[in-house]
Amino acid sequence: MTARLPGTAERPETGAGDATASSRTATASAGRGADGHALLEVSDLRMYFPITEGILLERHVGDVRAVDGVSLEIRRGETLGLVGESGCGKSTTGRAITRLYRPTGGRIVFDGTDITRAEGEPLRRIRRRMQMIFQDPYSSLNPRMTAAGIVGEPLDIHAIGTKTERRERVRELFRIVGLDPDFGERYPHEFSGGQRQRIGVARSLAVNPDLIVADEPISALDVSIQAQIINLLERLQAQFGLTYLFIAHDLSVVRHISDRIAVMYLGRIVELAGTRELHAAPLHPYSVALLSAVPIPDPAVEARRRRVILRGDVPNPASPPPGCHFHTRCWLRERLGNPPECETVSPPLAEWRPRHFAACHFVDRLGEMPESAAPATSGVSRPPARETPPA
Amino acid sequence: MALLEVRDLVVQFHTHDGTVHAVNGVSLDVEEGETLGLVGESGCGKSVTNLAVMRLLPRPAGRIVGGQVRFEGIDLAGLPESQMRELRGRDIAMIFQDPMTSLNPVLTIEEQMVETIRAHRDVRQAEARERAIELLRMVGIPRPEARLKSFPHHFSGGMRQRVMIAMALALEPKLLIADEPTTALDVTIQAQVLELLQRLTTERGTAVILITHDLGVVAGMAHRINVMYAGFVVETGLTTELFAHPRHPYTVGLLHSIPRLDAEEGEPLIPIEGTPPDLRRPPVGCPFAPRCAWRLPACWEDNPALEPVLRGATVETTGPRATHRIACWNPPLPQEAAAGRPLREGFVPAPPPGGTLRAPSELEVPVEEDLVVFEPGGGPVTALPGAHELPEPPAGDGR
């Protein structure tokens, strides 16, 4: 298929060469990650949702290709950020990996076990080792269950411990996430949004998982609460050696928490690199635009910045553009005089620099542009903020 | 005289659960052609302030209990509803967060735009239609003649927001209130819409009140910023001044609790502890005191007024020399604002009076750092890599 498995080519690698894992926050990956051992390997993952017509005789008329050939690897103890806009397939990827969906194609290997087609008891055993945290702490907690019941439910499902042990474990989990265990008999609506998300985090920790897939865990929370949850997740990772797949649309948050970042666009990974590399020198024109679109809370910086403003909207994933999915909005293609291969050939996710993968035919041409690293290349800019209003 | 003057606005909602103190004495001015950013979290009163200005508070629950709203010198509170209707859209227009719910789903774009134009201008159907096409072209909608016949659901979120902007600017209002205009949009679409909004309002000299929770958005768009918390303005000043020298603990806290794309690597976030207050309790003392790292005993008792940072300075409310003002008894020193925490030797935030924790975070406890791994029935649950050599937990993130 189009993509080869990122991260496999240059393994094994010694700790000294692992700039990505060792340079990022010491708290997040202290000493781990450097061994390069993959906890999860995903290759050519495809998840199509059928489109049907008719009521009685449902005819299959097409597919929404939510995930269309995603390959990635998550090493033990690291945080892989999965970033992209709504509809890019990042959440579907997370749900397919945790086998909440049955993938259309591809392969998911968790700690050496192929779980792509696992069902029943083997799947349940694997699920104990990977848990999810959801975006909306309002709809992801059963309103009729007490907080302690919610946190303890995974222990019941997996029949872990005696009743007394389970109750003690729930109290411990409350303390771990910073909630008073004496309030376990309260119901979700009695907690604030941030506290509810702590309950969701406690539930995900209940069975001592290896991998936690966090799907937009803070986007429903108020700004002043978001940092509490981010710091909690970082501390728990250090404390319990957790591996995270952190799915979010907010690049600033993803950059803060991730060791490596995968950028998705219309069901495919367009760039995959260490956080520092991606931020300092993005190789895909979409990543360049994405980075430049994130507002920075500093008027001095904002006034200096020039933005790459993409034209148009994300195309419909039911009928993605041929060739490179991004070509309809690509500023680089336009600058290069619309070369034909963008419309016909899907660019493979290739390793352009060590451990830095990008799916673009013209990564090398990005380098020819002046100030290629800075998102100033396109020449499309936003007028600087008006310093003084008209008198 | 400013274009819009709001003085000591108090808005309350009467609900089954009691009175919600949504806005507790907000004053703000907006000058012609000026962009004012209103920043705060959900429930801080930023939207309610503007609904009160537009007299669109949900009835009968919402009521303006005190204060004045003057637009071009006219007291809006005393205006009959018929005149208020004329003013809305013509002089003050509004853009809402979710363009799907603010456009009528059963009418075409043409019907909605023509209706808006003809409600205020004495023009024929055909003229209004021409104007609508022109407006859609202005906001960058391709093939506007054809798109007029479309329904809102035919458009993407970004395109719908463009239609909203076209409708809001149809009558060349003097003031545009944009309530979280890009919150529902993806970041690349947000960049498009903000660019459009800024270009059009600058060209026309339209004053803008930009309501958002995103400090990044106001940093690039607003001349001045009002930071709101629990129905109060706690800090106000020029955008450049407020970001360079934030002086209120809440503003300082916000700036340190969001990750910045251009931050140093590994820079820790300093969260604001606790949760926003329950607005059903009448405000006593400084509303931010329970979460404030700089609080003094006085903060629990008296709510500080919005005063110039430089004591005794003459107050200018608008324009390029607007006075930087804060409502705080114990503002962080510049080096403390930069560090995000108090640095004074031996300083501890004042405990609540009487020792009872009135803090809203009563359900939370300090996190226990030294935890044992749970082993039901004596056996290890699963291999927990790294669990036995626990690294030092990062300091200062107790919650």
Tab-separated table of N, CA and C in Angstrom, chain B residues 300-363:
chain	number	residue	atom	x	y	z
B	300	TRP	N	-11.654	38.255	51.048
B	300	TRP	CA	-12.836	37.458	51.368
B	300	TRP	C	-14.024	38.336	51.723
B	301	GLU	N	-13.731	39.584	52.133
B	301	GLU	CA	-14.793	40.449	52.662
B	301	GLU	C	-15.257	41.506	51.671
B	302	ASP	N	-14.302	42.195	51.044
B	302	ASP	CA	-14.645	43.352	50.214
B	302	ASP	C	-14.287	43.085	48.756
B	303	ASN	N	-15.221	43.430	47.902
B	303	ASN	CA	-14.946	43.295	46.479
B	303	ASN	C	-14.275	44.570	45.990
B	304	PRO	N	-13.056	44.477	45.480
B	304	PRO	CA	-12.364	45.690	45.034
B	304	PRO	C	-13.011	46.281	43.793
B	305	ALA	N	-12.960	47.620	43.687
B	305	ALA	CA	-13.507	48.288	42.506
B	305	ALA	C	-12.465	48.289	41.395
B	306	LEU	N	-12.931	48.553	40.196
B	306	LEU	CA	-12.035	48.630	39.048
B	306	LEU	C	-11.311	49.973	39.092
B	307	GLU	N	-10.030	49.950	39.417
B	307	GLU	CA	-9.251	51.186	39.604
B	307	GLU	C	-8.040	51.183	38.685
B	308	PRO	N	-7.546	52.384	38.345
B	308	PRO	CA	-6.335	52.428	37.504
B	308	PRO	C	-5.167	51.720	38.180
B	309	VAL	N	-4.356	51.068	37.370
B	309	VAL	CA	-3.172	50.408	37.898
B	309	VAL	C	-2.253	51.439	38.556
B	310	LEU	N	-2.098	52.568	37.874
B	310	LEU	CA	-1.373	53.675	38.473
B	310	LEU	C	-2.373	54.483	39.283
B	311	ARG	N	-2.303	54.352	40.596
B	311	ARG	CA	-3.302	54.972	41.458
B	311	ARG	C	-3.414	56.471	41.169
B	312	GLY	N	-4.643	56.960	41.108
B	312	GLY	CA	-4.868	58.379	40.940
B	312	GLY	C	-4.805	58.861	39.505
B	313	ALA	N	-4.496	57.979	38.557
B	313	ALA	CA	-4.445	58.402	37.165
B	313	ALA	C	-5.851	58.743	36.681
B	314	THR	N	-5.932	59.694	35.761
B	314	THR	CA	-7.241	60.007	35.182
B	314	THR	C	-7.640	58.858	34.263
B	315	VAL	N	-8.912	58.538	34.310
B	315	VAL	CA	-9.381	57.352	33.608
B	315	VAL	C	-9.895	57.711	32.219
B	316	GLU	N	-9.294	57.093	31.233
B	316	GLU	CA	-9.849	57.139	29.885
B	316	GLU	C	-10.402	55.758	29.586
B	317	THR	N	-11.650	55.713	29.153
B	317	THR	CA	-12.272	54.403	28.987
B	317	THR	C	-12.086	53.840	27.586
B	318	THR	N	-11.836	54.698	26.615
B	318	THR	CA	-11.715	54.195	25.245
B	318	THR	C	-10.472	54.773	24.571
B	319	GLY	N	-10.294	54.358	23.333
B	319	GLY	CA	-9.246	54.948	22.515
B	319	GLY	C	-7.869	54.399	22.808
B	320	PRO	N	-6.884	54.911	22.076
B	320	PRO	CA	-5.528	54.357	22.164
B	320	PRO	C	-4.820	54.671	23.475
B	321	ARG	N	-5.407	55.530	24.303
B	321	ARG	CA	-4.786	55.804	25.606
B	321	ARG	C	-5.667	55.324	26.754
B	322	ALA	N	-6.483	54.324	26.474
B	322	ALA	CA	-7.380	53.812	27.512
B	322	ALA	C	-6.580	53.363	28.725
B	323	THR	N	-7.119	53.662	29.910
B	323	THR	CA	-6.393	53.399	31.143
B	323	THR	C	-6.448	51.912	31.496
B	324	HIS	N	-5.320	51.396	31.885
B	324	HIS	CA	-5.232	50.018	32.362
B	324	HIS	C	-5.781	49.977	33.786
B	325	ARG	N	-6.854	49.227	33.987
B	325	ARG	CA	-7.494	49.186	35.304
B	325	ARG	C	-7.682	47.750	35.755
B	326	ILE	N	-7.605	47.548	37.061
B	326	ILE	CA	-7.844	46.219	37.630
B	326	ILE	C	-8.710	46.342	38.875
B	327	ALA	N	-9.387	45.242	39.194
B	327	ALA	CA	-10.146	45.148	40.437
B	327	ALA	C	-9.440	44.126	41.311
B	328	CYS	N	-8.500	44.601	42.119
B	328	CYS	CA	-7.706	43.658	42.921
B	328	CYS	C	-7.085	44.377	44.110
B	329	TRP	N	-7.135	43.722	45.269
B	329	TRP	CA	-6.498	44.289	46.464
B	329	TRP	C	-5.003	44.020	46.485
B	330	ASN	N	-4.577	42.961	45.855
B	330	ASN	CA	-3.176	42.554	45.979
B	330	ASN	C	-2.639	42.103	44.624
B	331	PRO	N	-2.479	43.055	43.698
B	331	PRO	CA	-2.079	42.638	42.349
B	331	PRO	C	-0.692	42.011	42.325
B	332	PRO	N	-0.505	41.002	41.486
B	332	PRO	CA	0.815	40.389	41.355
B	332	PRO	C	1.844	41.414	40.889
B	333	LEU	N	3.034	41.318	41.433
B	333	LEU	CA	4.132	42.163	40.954
B	333	LEU	C	4.519	41.703	39.551
B	334	PRO	N	5.185	42.569	38.790
B	334	PRO	CA	5.535	42.169	37.415
B	334	PRO	C	6.277	40.838	37.341
B	335	GLN	N	7.238	40.636	38.252
B	335	GLN	CA	7.978	39.365	38.192
B	335	GLN	C	7.094	38.180	38.592
B	336	GLU	N	6.099	38.440	39.450
B	336	GLU	CA	5.175	37.384	39.829
B	336	GLU	C	4.230	37.056	38.672
B	337	ALA	N	3.814	38.116	37.974
B	337	ALA	CA	2.953	37.893	36.805
B	337	ALA	C	3.690	37.057	35.770
B	338	ALA	N	4.998	37.320	35.642
B	338	ALA	CA	5.780	36.560	34.671
B	338	ALA	C	5.950	35.106	35.110
B	339	ALA	N	6.081	34.905	36.424
B	339	ALA	CA	6.283	33.545	36.925
B	339	ALA	C	4.971	32.793	37.084
B	340	GLY	N	3.860	33.527	37.235
B	340	GLY	CA	2.567	32.898	37.380
B	340	GLY	C	2.231	32.482	38.796
B	341	ARG	N	3.048	32.906	39.762
B	341	ARG	CA	2.761	32.554	41.159
B	341	ARG	C	3.404	33.591	42.083
B	342	PRO	N	2.912	33.690	43.318
B	342	PRO	CA	3.503	34.665	44.245
B	342	PRO	C	4.946	34.297	44.562
B	343	LEU	N	5.800	35.295	44.625
B	343	LEU	CA	7.218	35.051	44.908
B	343	LEU	C	7.636	35.673	46.230
B	344	ARG	N	6.707	36.413	46.855
B	344	ARG	CA	7.076	37.103	48.095
B	344	ARG	C	7.421	36.095	49.183
B	345	GLU	N	8.462	36.391	49.900
B	345	GLU	CA	8.945	35.508	50.958
B	345	GLU	C	7.846	35.226	51.974
B	346	GLY	N	7.548	33.974	52.185
B	346	GLY	CA	6.624	33.582	53.244
B	346	GLY	C	5.164	33.894	52.979
B	347	PHE	N	4.809	34.280	51.769
B	347	PHE	CA	3.416	34.644	51.503
B	347	PHE	C	2.551	33.403	51.349
B	348	VAL	N	1.451	33.370	52.076
B	348	VAL	CA	0.458	32.309	51.854
B	348	VAL	C	-0.892	32.959	51.614
B	349	PRO	N	-1.666	32.395	50.686
B	349	PRO	CA	-2.993	32.959	50.448
B	349	PRO	C	-3.824	32.900	51.720
B	350	ALA	N	-4.559	33.980	51.972
B	350	ALA	CA	-5.315	34.072	53.223
B	350	ALA	C	-6.378	32.986	53.289
B	351	PRO	N	-6.455	32.277	54.411
B	351	PRO	CA	-7.504	31.260	54.543
B	351	PRO	C	-8.866	31.936	54.659
B	352	PRO	N	-9.917	31.199	54.318
B	352	PRO	CA	-11.240	31.809	54.397
B	352	PRO	C	-11.594	32.143	55.835
B	353	PRO	N	-12.387	33.198	56.049
B	353	PRO	CA	-12.733	33.614	57.417
B	353	PRO	C	-13.495	32.500	58.126
B	354	GLY	N	-13.200	32.324	59.434
B	354	GLY	CA	-13.873	31.299	60.215
B	354	GLY	C	-13.369	29.897	59.928
B	355	GLY	N	-12.385	29.795	59.046
B	355	GLY	CA	-11.784	28.501	58.795
B	355	GLY	C	-12.618	27.571	57.943
B	356	THR	N	-13.872	27.923	57.649
B	356	THR	CA	-14.686	27.042	56.807
B	356	THR	C	-14.323	27.286	55.358
B	357	LEU	N	-14.128	26.215	54.652
B	357	LEU	CA	-13.705	26.367	53.263
B	357	LEU	C	-14.918	26.716	52.429
B	358	ARG	N	-14.925	27.974	51.972
B	358	ARG	CA	-16.012	28.395	51.113
B	358	ARG	C	-15.620	28.204	49.658
B	359	ALA	N	-14.438	27.673	49.492
B	359	ALA	CA	-13.942	27.510	48.133
B	359	ALA	C	-14.857	26.576	47.353
B	360	PRO	N	-15.018	26.830	46.075
B	360	PRO	CA	-15.940	26.009	45.295
B	360	PRO	C	-15.395	24.617	45.017
B	361	SER	N	-14.168	24.389	45.397
B	361	SER	CA	-13.562	23.098	45.080
B	361	SER	C	-13.693	22.139	46.239
B	362	GLU	N	-14.811	22.226	46.959
B	362	GLU	CA	-14.923	21.451	48.188
B	362	GLU	C	-14.908	19.945	47.952
B	363	LEU	N	-15.188	19.535	46.706
B	363	LEU	CA	-15.196	18.105	46.435
B	363	LEU	C	-13.803	17.571	46.160
